[in-house]
């Protein structure tokens, strides 16, 4: 392609725009950087040719690849997706005649293989699959500007008779401009897309509808517009998270003593509003009655089992009061041989009992009421979605909800033990999304406790 100052200027502007977007990380909370690749078809769009010639035009294969920037505008709702991709486009023309006079065209072919750098800006609306899920369905739309980067024309022709030799040539020197036989340095399109995002991988269908023409036919001076349709895969390589800056204390203006009269505030160092014996000036929880040992705050309950740390012999593990805050010891051998177990399942990211869960837990209640010597262990489990801490808390909540329902039938809570296992003991493959429902469960084992 010949040297074109105008094209060079446009390419420089595109590069500057991409560089500016990379430098604006601090303006938006989260930015993802990645790569994309895709394939599809490109063809002419709404062009004016005689009806007899229309069927001679067909689509050509199109391929693209490049870099992406995905900026979060509204968390889990709206993203700005920016892509700069190298794209091969074009079309095919094939004419075949059965009869004709000598030296007239018998067969001819014309193929365009044009290379562009596409700058795509898409606003995407996301629809999350769950409250804490990282997977979503999305749909987006936005403008595309395409910069000509080169290409070639392949021309073939043969004739009736033998006086004219066949033509078979390739033209790699494309002429830019706005006249017949020339290619515009830039043209504009409108993009629409829809697909799915799974963690760092996105898979979507995209289509570019042209807004302006890119080429004029040399013979008829018909303006051509090119459309593309295909499927794209994008992968996030790096995620930048904006760091929250600590709030700075407001600067106060210095004033002279004679400018303003500042009232003298007297602090009562003996005041004790909550009456816990710790003066407010030393009380870390001045509005809540506590103890001197914890700086005026209440005695903590680290494991949340309702037994404060001073009386809890297992501070970090939930237990029962009858066992000094520790879990009831379970005879593993007896569980394996003389135990009745039940399972209730949960929806993704939820800890709400379903209808069938109530029916299962009613069976647990009947067993415990029929034999006062029986105890029950509630073991909570999750799938692999979310952090380890979140899964631990969710499995604990699921086990607690199940145990609370059983206890509501006047079953002594000392007979019920809760265990939180997160996703450490899956019932099905954690990497297979089709069977994750088996992992979102609470297992209830009923057996006779050993003394």
PDB file of N, CA and C in Angstrom, residues 33 37 120 132 146 247 311 328 339 368 401 419:
ATOM      1  N   UNK A  33      -7.612  -6.659  31.678  1.00  0.00           N
ATOM      2  CA  UNK A  33      -6.874  -6.643  30.426  1.00  0.00           C
ATOM      3  C   UNK A  33      -6.795  -8.067  29.889  1.00  0.00           C
ATOM      4  N   UNK A  37      -9.870 -13.559  20.178  1.00  0.00           N
ATOM      5  CA  UNK A  37      -9.708 -14.147  18.852  1.00  0.00           C
ATOM      6  C   UNK A  37     -11.074 -14.616  18.389  1.00  0.00           C
ATOM      7  N   UNK A 120     -13.139  -1.069  18.781  1.00  0.00           N
ATOM      8  CA  UNK A 120     -14.523  -1.354  19.147  1.00  0.00           C
ATOM      9  C   UNK A 120     -14.796  -0.879  20.571  1.00  0.00           C
ATOM     10  N   UNK A 132     -23.616 -14.227  44.398  1.00  0.00           N
ATOM     11  CA  UNK A 132     -22.166 -14.213  44.562  1.00  0.00           C
ATOM     12  C   UNK A 132     -21.467 -14.938  43.414  1.00  0.00           C
ATOM     13  N   UNK A 146     -12.881   1.425  11.774  1.00  0.00           N
ATOM     14  CA  UNK A 146     -11.938   0.503  11.128  1.00  0.00           C
ATOM     15  C   UNK A 146     -10.908   1.297  10.341  1.00  0.00           C
ATOM     16  N   UNK A 247      -9.119   8.443  53.829  1.00  0.00           N
ATOM     17  CA  UNK A 247      -9.623   9.807  53.933  1.00  0.00           C
ATOM     18  C   UNK A 247      -8.656  10.664  54.741  1.00  0.00           C
ATOM     19  N   UNK A 311     -15.866 -18.673  78.828  1.00  0.00           N
ATOM     20  CA  UNK A 311     -16.442 -19.961  79.246  1.00  0.00           C
ATOM     21  C   UNK A 311     -16.302 -21.034  78.179  1.00  0.00           C
ATOM     22  N   UNK A 328     -19.780 -31.952  70.134  1.00  0.00           N
ATOM     23  CA  UNK A 328     -19.976 -33.277  70.717  1.00  0.00           C
ATOM     24  C   UNK A 328     -19.064 -34.263  70.016  1.00  0.00           C
ATOM     25  N   UNK A 339     -25.848 -45.944  61.837  1.00  0.00           N
ATOM     26  CA  UNK A 339     -26.265 -44.554  61.683  1.00  0.00           C
ATOM     27  C   UNK A 339     -27.276 -44.422  60.547  1.00  0.00           C
ATOM     28  N   UNK A 368     -35.580 -38.584  66.498  1.00  0.00           N
ATOM     29  CA  UNK A 368     -35.074 -38.027  67.747  1.00  0.00           C
ATOM     30  C   UNK A 368     -36.122 -38.044  68.850  1.00  0.00           C
ATOM     31  N   UNK A 401     -29.350 -23.581  59.881  1.00  0.00           N
ATOM     32  CA  UNK A 401     -30.766 -23.469  59.509  1.00  0.00           C
ATOM     33  C   UNK A 401     -31.460 -24.818  59.651  1.00  0.00           C
ATOM     34  N   UNK A 419     -21.482 -28.927  61.987  1.00  0.00           N
ATOM     35  CA  UNK A 419     -20.142 -28.928  61.412  1.00  0.00           C
ATOM     36  C   UNK A 419     -20.155 -28.155  60.101  1.00  0.00           C
TER      37      UNK A 419
END
